Amino acid sequence: MGESLNRKLCQIALEKREQFTQSKTSPSKLYPDWRRSTVIYDAHIENAVSHLDQEIRLRLREVLAALRIPEFDIDSIEMQLTSHNHGEYYKWHTDNGTRETESRVITFIYYFHQIPKRFKGGELVLYPDAVSEMVIEPQNDSLVFFPSHTKHEVKQVTCPSRCFEDGRFTLNGWIRRKLVQVRQDYFDEKIFRPWALKRKHEFVGQSAIRSSANAWSSGLAVKQTEGKKSSPFCEGDLAQVEAMMSRSLLALYSELYRKSSRCAKIDVFRNISQIEFYENYYFLNRPVVLKGPMKASVAVRTWSPEFFALNFGSVPLEITAGRNLLRDYESKFSQTVQTVLMADFIQRLFQNHETNDFYLVARNYFFDNPAFVKLRNDLEPPPDIVNTTDHGHGTVKAWFGPKGTVTPLHYDEHSILLAQIYGRKHFKLIPPFEFRNLYVRDKFYSAVDPEHIEPQRYPGFLGVPVADVILDPGDLLFIPVGWWHWAKSLDVSISATFCSFHVEGRNTSLRGYQS
């Protein structure tokens, strides 16, 4: 930006020191001190704003290309002059998470301070995804741009003199896009009419998940849809309107659910008819627990580690191992695959009281092994719920491991019915419309460990409703498509999952509703 502008901004800040006021942010009962700094808003710093506004517009095309953001119509460029002095900071946040700020597309920060520098800290830390970070030092006369939806924080400043003029200064702000003006009857045509035409057994969850996919992809890049000019519904960027509506619906579903007396509660039955299961749970995309319907099955009555060691000890099988060495062992599944003898696997179970280091999981395809195919007949799931005549690849899967094995928080692209065969297992379930608060990584997984929440790193998760379920041998848990779930074995555990139901196509896959 140059020394002349840099020193001019420094002079403006010092001249207006009496006009700086305590900064504000969205109120939080849990974190009243989420932000500490002082600011002057753009109405009081017109000279500074005019200088930087021109520089930003000159660089905008280059910035859009670097950030891979499509060009858009600018509504305004908003700025504020911010001072961080001794002990001040701004914890993890985004810049466009409210209705008042949703039009912010790009955040920019211009750094300036006294020379020589008289403070330490104050680094800008960007979190472009759930598992990585980028640290940017507050270097004098440097200008930083990033998407406004990116999570970021300002680390605490140490300024020994505590003098105002020795602090960390920024002229920071946001480039806002023009929001689309939608016809009053747009949503009637766009939403309610298509819903009325959908097939009879379309369920709420598919609509919600499809919305989430659109919202997520639109957050990365809003693209013009074909036929935009001829659209009878609205003028402007249809994709942007769809993304906005998707976000609004998800937020609405979340708010209504949280206000319900049934929030974070899962229905539990001992007996349920086929009609009740499909009409009230499968087609409405709601989870349900069935207590004990498989207690009389051969599997629940006879399967145990000793059973497998005695009858299949010499049979090789595929498992995952070395999971403790990998942070993201599920997404790095191929690195954990091992082939061992059943006897050796059982011996590990007895030698390790509690561990997550090894586990036979669904993707090991236990029941596709010719030596174990016949064991499918021992399971005996309810035939009016599960399509027991379907013997296709992957229709039944197994989970077998020691106490302490964990399946991280994730969602599946189809519904499953899980049967607990041996030992106990703890589940946590979260509705699909909460995905924006789950810090998604690797598409299917959440970065949050719901058993050990890090509130400063994942503040959005604090209000998420979580339903807890503990399954005993013989119990069933229906996990609908898109529902987030986490599981932990409370004992040595054997589970089986079924994914073939009495519906068209044997299941309802999320992939069929992704655009």
Coordinates of C-alpha atoms in Angstrom, one line a residue:
M1 CA 0.0 0.0 0.0
G2 CA 3.0 2.3 0.5
E3 CA 4.6 4.3 3.3
S4 CA 2.6 7.4 2.6
L5 CA -0.8 5.8 3.1
N6 CA 0.5 3.7 6.0
R7 CA 1.7 6.7 8.0
K8 CA -1.4 8.7 7.2
L9 CA -3.6 5.9 8.6
C10 CA -1.4 5.8 11.7
Q11 CA -1.8 9.5 12.1
I12 CA -5.6 9.3 11.8
A13 CA -5.8 6.6 14.4
L14 CA -3.8 8.6 16.9
E15 CA -5.7 11.8 16.3
K16 CA -9.0 10.0 16.9
R17 CA -8.0 8.0 20.0
E18 CA -10.7 9.6 22.1
Q19 CA -13.4 8.4 19.6
F20 CA -12.5 4.7 20.0
T21 CA -15.3 2.7 21.7
Q22 CA -15.5 -0.8 23.1
S23 CA -16.1 -3.3 20.2
K24 CA -19.3 -5.4 20.1
T25 CA -20.2 -8.8 18.9
S26 CA -23.2 -11.1 18.9
P27 CA -24.3 -11.6 22.5
S28 CA -23.4 -14.9 24.2
K29 CA -24.4 -16.1 27.6
L30 CA -21.6 -18.6 27.7
Y31 CA -18.8 -16.3 26.5
P32 CA -19.5 -12.6 27.5
D33 CA -15.8 -11.7 26.8
W34 CA -15.6 -13.3 23.4
R35 CA -14.1 -10.1 21.9
R36 CA -11.9 -7.4 23.5
S37 CA -10.8 -4.4 21.4
T38 CA -11.8 -0.8 20.6
V39 CA -13.1 0.5 17.3
I40 CA -14.2 3.5 15.3
Y41 CA -16.8 2.8 12.6
D42 CA -16.5 4.1 9.0
A43 CA -18.8 7.1 9.5
H44 CA -16.1 8.7 11.6
I45 CA -13.1 7.8 9.5
E46 CA -14.1 9.0 6.0
N47 CA -10.6 9.9 5.0
A48 CA -9.1 6.5 5.9
V49 CA -12.0 4.7 4.2
S50 CA -11.7 6.6 0.9
H51 CA -8.0 5.8 0.6
L52 CA -8.4 2.1 1.3
D53 CA -11.7 1.7 -0.7
Q54 CA -9.9 2.7 -3.9
E55 CA -7.0 0.3 -3.3
I56 CA -9.4 -2.6 -2.6
R57 CA -11.4 -2.0 -5.8
L58 CA -8.2 -2.0 -7.8
R59 CA -7.2 -5.4 -6.4
L60 CA -10.6 -7.0 -6.4
R61 CA -10.4 -9.0 -9.6
E62 CA -7.1 -10.5 -8.6
V63 CA -8.5 -11.3 -5.1
L64 CA -11.6 -13.0 -6.5
A65 CA -9.4 -15.2 -8.7
A66 CA -7.1 -16.1 -5.9
L67 CA -10.0 -17.0 -3.6
R68 CA -11.9 -18.8 -6.4
I69 CA -15.0 -16.6 -5.8
P70 CA -17.1 -15.7 -8.8
E71 CA -17.5 -12.1 -9.6
F72 CA -20.6 -10.5 -8.0
D73 CA -22.4 -7.1 -7.8
I74 CA -20.9 -5.1 -5.0
D75 CA -23.5 -3.5 -2.7
S76 CA -21.0 -1.7 -0.4
I77 CA -17.6 -1.8 1.2
E78 CA -17.9 -1.6 5.0
M79 CA -14.9 -0.6 7.2
Q80 CA -13.9 0.0 10.8
L81 CA -10.7 1.1 12.5
T82 CA -9.7 -1.4 15.2
S83 CA -7.2 -1.2 18.0
H84 CA -5.9 -4.2 20.0
N85 CA -3.8 -3.3 23.0
H86 CA -2.5 -5.3 25.9
G87 CA -4.6 -8.4 26.8
E88 CA -7.1 -7.8 23.9
Y89 CA -8.2 -10.5 21.4
Y90 CA -11.1 -11.8 19.3
K91 CA -12.0 -15.4 19.7
W92 CA -13.1 -17.9 17.0
H93 CA -15.9 -16.5 14.8
T94 CA -17.1 -15.9 11.2
D95 CA -18.0 -12.6 9.7
N96 CA -21.3 -13.4 7.9
G97 CA -23.2 -15.7 10.3
T98 CA -26.2 -13.4 11.1
R99 CA -29.0 -11.9 9.0
E100 CA -27.4 -8.5 9.3
T101 CA -24.1 -9.8 8.0
E102 CA -25.1 -12.5 5.5
S103 CA -24.2 -10.3 2.5
R104 CA -20.6 -10.1 3.4
V105 CA -18.5 -12.1 0.9
I106 CA -14.9 -11.0 1.4
T107 CA -13.2 -9.9 4.6
F108 CA -10.1 -7.7 4.4
I109 CA -7.6 -6.5 7.0
Y110 CA -4.9 -3.8 6.5
Y111 CA -2.2 -3.8 9.3
F112 CA -0.4 -0.7 10.5
H113 CA 1.5 0.2 13.7
Q114 CA 4.3 2.2 15.2
I115 CA 7.9 1.6 13.9
P116 CA 9.6 -0.1 15.5
K117 CA 6.9 -2.5 16.5
R118 CA 6.0 -2.3 20.3
F119 CA 3.7 -5.3 20.8
K120 CA 3.8 -9.0 20.4
G121 CA 1.0 -11.5 19.5
G122 CA -2.2 -10.5 17.7
E123 CA -1.7 -13.1 15.0
L124 CA -4.7 -13.7 12.7
V125 CA -5.4 -17.4 12.6
L126 CA -7.6 -18.7 9.8
Y127 CA -9.3 -22.1 9.9
P128 CA -10.2 -22.9 6.3
D129 CA -11.5 -26.3 7.3
A130 CA -12.0 -28.3 10.4
V131 CA -8.5 -29.7 10.8
S132 CA -6.1 -27.1 9.4
E133 CA -5.1 -23.5 10.3
M134 CA -3.2 -20.6 8.7
V135 CA -1.3 -18.2 11.0
I136 CA -0.8 -14.6 9.7
E137 CA 1.5 -12.2 11.5
P138 CA 0.3 -8.6 11.8
Q139 CA 3.0 -7.1 9.6
N140 CA 3.0 -3.4 9.0
D141 CA 1.7 -2.3 5.6
S142 CA 0.2 -5.6 4.7
L143 CA -3.3 -6.3 3.3
V144 CA -5.0 -9.7 3.8
F145 CA -8.2 -11.0 2.1
F146 CA -10.2 -14.1 2.9
P147 CA -13.8 -15.4 2.5
S148 CA -16.1 -14.0 5.1
H149 CA -17.5 -17.4 6.0
T150 CA -14.0 -18.6 7.1
K151 CA -13.6 -19.2 10.8
H152 CA -10.9 -17.1 12.3
E153 CA -9.6 -15.5 15.5
V154 CA -7.2 -12.8 16.7
K155 CA -4.7 -14.0 19.3
Q156 CA -4.1 -12.1 22.4
V157 CA -1.9 -9.0 22.2
T158 CA 1.0 -8.3 24.6
C159 CA 1.9 -4.6 24.8
P160 CA 4.2 -3.9 27.7
S161 CA 3.8 -0.1 27.7
R162 CA 0.0 -0.4 27.4
C163 CA 0.1 3.0 25.6
F164 CA -2.6 3.4 23.0
E165 CA -0.1 4.4 20.3
D166 CA 1.9 1.3 20.7
G167 CA -0.9 -1.2 20.0
R168 CA -1.9 -3.3 17.0
F169 CA -4.0 -1.3 14.5
T170 CA -6.1 -2.5 11.5
L171 CA -8.4 -0.9 9.0
N172 CA -10.6 -3.9 8.4
G173 CA -13.9 -4.5 6.7
W174 CA -16.1 -6.4 4.4
I175 CA -17.1 -6.4 0.7
R176 CA -20.9 -6.9 0.6
R177 CA -22.8 -8.3 -2.4
K178 CA -26.2 -7.1 -3.5
L179 CA -28.8 -9.5 -2.3
V180 CA -31.4 -10.7 -4.8
Q181 CA -34.8 -9.1 -4.6
V182 CA -37.3 -12.0 -4.8
R183 CA -40.9 -11.8 -6.1
Q184 CA -43.4 -12.2 -3.3
D185 CA -44.8 -15.4 -4.8
Y186 CA -41.4 -16.9 -5.6
F187 CA -41.3 -19.4 -2.7
D188 CA -44.9 -20.5 -3.3
E189 CA -43.9 -21.6 -6.8
K190 CA -40.4 -22.8 -6.0
I191 CA -41.1 -24.8 -2.8
F192 CA -44.7 -25.8 -2.3
R193 CA -45.6 -26.8 -5.8
P194 CA -42.6 -29.1 -6.4
W195 CA -43.2 -30.7 -3.0
A196 CA -46.8 -31.5 -3.9
L197 CA -45.6 -33.3 -7.0
K198 CA -43.1 -35.6 -5.2
R199 CA -43.8 -39.3 -4.9
K200 CA -46.0 -40.5 -2.1
H201 CA -43.3 -41.8 0.2
E202 CA -40.9 -38.8 0.0
F203 CA -39.8 -38.1 3.5
V204 CA -38.9 -34.9 5.2
G205 CA -35.3 -35.9 5.9
Q206 CA -34.4 -36.2 2.2
S207 CA -35.6 -32.6 1.5
A208 CA -33.6 -31.4 4.5
I209 CA -30.4 -33.2 3.4
R210 CA -30.7 -32.1 -0.2
S211 CA -31.0 -28.5 1.1
S212 CA -27.8 -29.0 3.1
A213 CA -25.9 -30.2 0.1
N214 CA -27.0 -27.1 -1.9
A215 CA -26.1 -24.8 0.9
W216 CA -22.7 -26.3 1.4
S217 CA -21.7 -26.2 -2.3
S218 CA -23.1 -22.7 -2.7
G219 CA -21.0 -21.6 0.2
L220 CA -17.9 -22.6 -1.8
A221 CA -19.0 -21.0 -5.0
V222 CA -22.3 -19.6 -6.2
K223 CA -22.7 -20.3 -9.9
Q224 CA -25.3 -19.1 -12.3
T225 CA -27.8 -21.7 -13.2
E226 CA -28.7 -22.4 -16.8
G227 CA -31.8 -20.7 -18.0
K228 CA -31.5 -17.9 -15.5
K229 CA -32.7 -15.2 -17.8
S230 CA -35.9 -17.1 -18.6
S231 CA -36.7 -18.1 -15.0
P232 CA -40.4 -17.1 -14.2
F233 CA -39.7 -17.1 -10.5
C234 CA -37.2 -14.4 -9.8
E235 CA -34.8 -11.9 -11.3
G236 CA -31.2 -12.3 -10.4
D237 CA -29.0 -15.3 -9.5
L238 CA -31.3 -18.2 -8.9
A239 CA -28.5 -20.3 -7.3
Q240 CA -27.9 -17.6 -4.7
V241 CA -31.6 -17.6 -3.8
E242 CA -31.7 -21.3 -3.5
A243 CA -28.7 -21.3 -1.3
M244 CA -30.3 -18.6 0.9
M245 CA -33.5 -20.5 1.1
S246 CA -31.6 -23.7 2.0
R247 CA -29.8 -22.0 4.8
S248 CA -33.1 -20.4 6.1
L249 CA -34.9 -23.8 6.1
L250 CA -32.1 -25.5 7.9
A251 CA -32.0 -22.7 10.5
L252 CA -35.8 -22.9 10.9
Y253 CA -35.8 -26.7 11.3
S254 CA -33.1 -26.4 13.9
E255 CA -34.9 -23.7 15.9
L256 CA -38.3 -25.4 15.9
Y257 CA -36.7 -28.7 16.9
R258 CA -34.8 -27.2 19.8
K259 CA -38.1 -25.7 21.1
S260 CA -39.9 -29.0 21.0
S261 CA -40.4 -31.1 24.2
R262 CA -39.2 -34.0 22.1
C263 CA -35.9 -32.4 21.3
A264 CA -33.0 -34.9 21.7
K265 CA -35.3 -37.7 22.5
I266 CA -35.6 -40.9 20.6
D267 CA -38.8 -43.0 20.7
V268 CA -38.4 -46.5 22.3
F269 CA -40.7 -49.5 21.6
R270 CA -40.6 -53.2 22.5
N271 CA -43.0 -54.0 19.6
I272 CA -43.8 -52.1 16.4
S273 CA -45.8 -53.1 13.4
Q274 CA -44.5 -52.8 9.8
I275 CA -46.9 -49.9 9.1
E276 CA -45.9 -48.0 12.2
F277 CA -42.2 -48.4 11.5
Y278 CA -42.4 -47.3 7.9
E279 CA -45.0 -44.5 8.2
N280 CA -43.8 -43.0 11.5
Y281 CA -40.0 -43.5 11.2
Y282 CA -38.6 -44.6 7.8
F283 CA -40.6 -42.2 5.7
L284 CA -40.5 -39.4 8.2
N285 CA -36.7 -39.9 8.6
R286 CA -36.9 -40.3 12.4
P287 CA -34.7 -42.6 14.4
V288 CA -36.3 -45.2 16.7
V289 CA -35.0 -47.8 19.2
L290 CA -36.6 -51.3 19.4
K291 CA -35.8 -53.0 22.7
G292 CA -35.2 -56.8 22.5
P293 CA -36.7 -58.0 19.3
M294 CA -33.6 -60.0 18.4
K295 CA -33.0 -61.6 21.9
A296 CA -34.3 -64.9 20.7
S297 CA -32.1 -65.0 17.6
V298 CA -29.3 -67.6 17.2
A299 CA -26.7 -64.8 17.0
V300 CA -27.6 -63.1 20.3
R301 CA -27.9 -66.5 22.0
T302 CA -24.7 -68.0 20.8
W303 CA -22.2 -65.5 19.4
S304 CA -19.3 -64.5 21.6
P305 CA -15.5 -64.1 21.3
E306 CA -15.2 -67.7 22.5
F307 CA -17.7 -68.9 19.9
F308 CA -15.6 -67.4 17.1
A309 CA -12.3 -68.6 18.5
L310 CA -13.7 -72.2 18.8
N311 CA -15.4 -72.4 15.4
F312 CA -13.4 -70.1 13.2
G313 CA -10.0 -69.7 14.8
S314 CA -8.0 -70.7 11.7
V315 CA -10.0 -68.5 9.3
P316 CA -8.2 -65.3 8.1
L317 CA -10.3 -62.2 8.2
E318 CA -9.8 -58.5 7.5
I319 CA -9.7 -55.9 10.3
T320 CA -8.5 -52.4 10.9
A321 CA -5.5 -51.9 13.2
G322 CA -3.1 -49.1 14.2
R323 CA -5.9 -46.7 14.5
N324 CA -4.3 -44.9 17.5
L325 CA -1.5 -43.8 15.2
L326 CA -3.8 -41.9 12.9
R327 CA -5.8 -38.9 13.8
D328 CA -8.4 -39.5 11.1
Y329 CA -8.4 -43.3 11.0
E330 CA -11.8 -43.5 9.3
S331 CA -10.9 -41.3 6.4
K332 CA -7.5 -43.1 6.1
F333 CA -9.2 -46.5 6.2
S334 CA -6.9 -48.1 3.6
Q335 CA -3.8 -47.4 5.8
T336 CA -5.3 -49.5 8.7
V337 CA -6.4 -52.6 6.9
Q338 CA -4.8 -55.9 8.1
T339 CA -5.5 -59.6 7.6
V340 CA -5.2 -61.8 10.7
L341 CA -6.4 -65.1 11.9
M342 CA -9.6 -65.1 13.9
A343 CA -7.8 -66.8 16.8
D344 CA -5.2 -63.9 16.8
F345 CA -8.0 -61.3 16.7
I346 CA -9.8 -62.9 19.7
Q347 CA -6.5 -63.1 21.6
R348 CA -6.1 -59.3 21.1
L349 CA -9.6 -58.8 22.5
F350 CA -8.6 -60.7 25.7
Q351 CA -5.2 -58.9 26.0
N352 CA -6.6 -55.4 25.7
H353 CA -9.2 -54.4 28.3
E354 CA -10.1 -51.1 26.6
T355 CA -8.7 -49.7 23.3
N356 CA -9.6 -48.1 20.0
D357 CA -6.5 -49.4 18.2
F358 CA -8.1 -52.3 16.4
Y359 CA -11.6 -53.0 15.2
L360 CA -13.5 -55.1 12.6
V361 CA -15.7 -52.6 10.9
A362 CA -18.4 -52.5 8.2
R363 CA -15.9 -51.8 5.4
N364 CA -14.1 -55.0 6.2
Y365 CA -17.1 -56.9 4.7
F366 CA -17.1 -59.7 7.2
F367 CA -20.2 -61.4 5.8
D368 CA -18.8 -61.4 2.2
N369 CA -16.1 -63.8 3.4
P370 CA -17.2 -67.3 2.2
A371 CA -16.3 -68.7 5.6
F372 CA -18.8 -66.4 7.4
V373 CA -21.6 -66.2 4.8
K374 CA -23.7 -68.9 6.5
L375 CA -23.7 -66.8 9.8
R376 CA -26.1 -64.4 8.2
N377 CA -28.8 -66.9 8.9
D378 CA -28.1 -66.6 12.6
L379 CA -29.1 -62.9 12.8
E380 CA -32.8 -63.3 12.2
P381 CA -33.8 -59.6 12.0
P382 CA -37.5 -58.7 11.9
P383 CA -38.6 -59.8 8.4
D384 CA -41.4 -57.2 8.2
I385 CA -38.7 -54.4 8.5
V386 CA -35.6 -55.9 6.9
N387 CA -35.7 -57.4 3.4
T388 CA -34.3 -60.8 4.5
T389 CA -34.5 -62.2 1.0
D390 CA -31.9 -59.7 -0.3
H391 CA -28.5 -61.4 -0.1
G392 CA -26.7 -58.8 -2.2
H393 CA -23.2 -57.5 -1.5
G394 CA -23.0 -55.2 1.5
T395 CA -26.7 -55.6 2.6
V396 CA -25.5 -57.0 6.0
K397 CA -22.3 -55.8 7.7
A398 CA -20.5 -56.5 11.0
W399 CA -18.8 -54.6 13.7
F400 CA -16.6 -56.6 16.2
G401 CA -14.1 -55.1 18.6
P402 CA -12.9 -54.5 22.2
K403 CA -14.4 -52.1 24.8
G404 CA -13.5 -48.5 23.9
T405 CA -13.7 -48.7 20.1
V406 CA -15.1 -45.4 18.7
T407 CA -16.8 -44.6 15.4
P408 CA -16.4 -40.8 15.0
L409 CA -19.4 -38.5 14.4
H410 CA -20.5 -38.9 10.8
Y411 CA -23.5 -39.5 8.6
D412 CA -24.4 -42.2 6.1
E413 CA -25.9 -41.7 2.6
H414 CA -28.6 -44.3 3.2
S415 CA -30.6 -45.5 6.2
I416 CA -29.4 -48.4 8.3
L417 CA -30.9 -50.7 11.0
L418 CA -28.3 -51.6 13.6
A419 CA -28.6 -54.7 15.7
Q420 CA -26.6 -55.1 18.9
I421 CA -25.6 -58.8 19.2
Y422 CA -23.0 -59.0 22.0
G423 CA -22.0 -56.4 24.7
R424 CA -23.3 -52.9 25.0
K425 CA -22.9 -49.9 22.7
H426 CA -23.4 -46.1 23.3
F427 CA -24.7 -43.9 20.5
K428 CA -25.1 -40.2 20.1
L429 CA -27.5 -38.9 17.4
I430 CA -27.9 -35.5 15.9
P431 CA -30.5 -34.3 13.3
P432 CA -29.2 -33.6 9.7
F433 CA -30.3 -30.0 9.8
E434 CA -27.6 -29.2 12.4
F435 CA -24.8 -29.9 10.0
R436 CA -23.7 -26.2 9.9
N437 CA -22.7 -26.5 13.5
L438 CA -20.8 -29.7 13.2
Y439 CA -17.6 -28.5 11.5
V440 CA -17.7 -31.0 8.6
R441 CA -14.4 -32.6 7.4
D442 CA -13.8 -35.1 4.6
K443 CA -17.5 -34.7 3.5
F444 CA -18.9 -37.3 5.9
Y445 CA -17.3 -36.6 9.2
S446 CA -17.5 -34.0 11.9
A447 CA -14.3 -32.6 13.5
V448 CA -16.1 -32.5 16.9
D449 CA -15.6 -35.3 19.4
P450 CA -19.0 -35.2 21.1
E451 CA -17.6 -37.1 24.1
H452 CA -14.9 -34.5 24.7
I453 CA -16.1 -31.1 23.3
E454 CA -13.6 -28.3 22.9
P455 CA -15.9 -25.2 23.3
Q456 CA -13.3 -22.6 22.3
R457 CA -12.5 -24.5 19.1
Y458 CA -16.0 -25.6 18.2
P459 CA -18.3 -23.0 19.8
G460 CA -21.2 -23.6 17.4
F461 CA -21.5 -27.2 18.7
L462 CA -22.5 -26.1 22.2
G463 CA -26.2 -25.6 21.5
V464 CA -26.5 -28.7 19.3
P465 CA -29.2 -31.2 20.6
V466 CA -27.6 -34.6 21.1
A467 CA -29.7 -37.7 21.8
D468 CA -28.0 -40.5 23.8
V469 CA -28.9 -44.2 23.3
I470 CA -27.4 -47.3 24.9
L471 CA -28.1 -50.6 23.2
D472 CA -28.1 -54.0 25.0
P473 CA -27.9 -57.4 23.2
G474 CA -31.0 -57.9 21.1
D475 CA -31.8 -54.2 20.7
L476 CA -32.3 -52.5 17.3
L477 CA -31.5 -48.8 16.4
F478 CA -32.9 -47.3 13.2
I479 CA -30.5 -44.5 11.9
P480 CA -32.2 -42.6 9.1
V481 CA -30.3 -41.3 6.1
G482 CA -28.4 -38.1 6.9
W483 CA -28.6 -38.4 10.7
W484 CA -25.2 -37.8 12.3
H485 CA -24.2 -40.5 14.8
W486 CA -21.3 -41.4 17.0
A487 CA -20.7 -44.8 18.6
K488 CA -18.6 -46.2 21.4
S489 CA -18.4 -49.8 22.6
L490 CA -19.0 -50.1 26.4
D491 CA -17.9 -53.8 26.4
V492 CA -16.4 -56.2 23.9
S493 CA -19.0 -55.7 21.2
I494 CA -20.5 -57.4 18.2
S495 CA -23.0 -55.5 16.0
A496 CA -24.6 -56.0 12.7
T497 CA -26.2 -53.5 10.3
F498 CA -28.9 -54.0 7.7
C499 CA -29.5 -51.7 4.8
S500 CA -32.1 -53.5 2.7
F501 CA -35.7 -52.5 3.4
H502 CA -39.1 -53.1 2.0
V503 CA -39.0 -50.0 -0.2
E504 CA -38.4 -49.3 -3.9
G505 CA -34.7 -49.7 -4.6
R506 CA -34.3 -51.4 -1.2
N507 CA -33.2 -48.1 0.4
T508 CA -33.5 -44.4 0.0
S509 CA -30.1 -43.0 -0.9
L510 CA -29.1 -39.4 -0.4
R511 CA -27.1 -39.5 -3.7
G512 CA -30.3 -39.6 -5.6
Y513 CA -31.2 -36.1 -4.3
Q514 CA -27.9 -34.3 -4.7
S515 CA -27.5 -31.9 -7.5

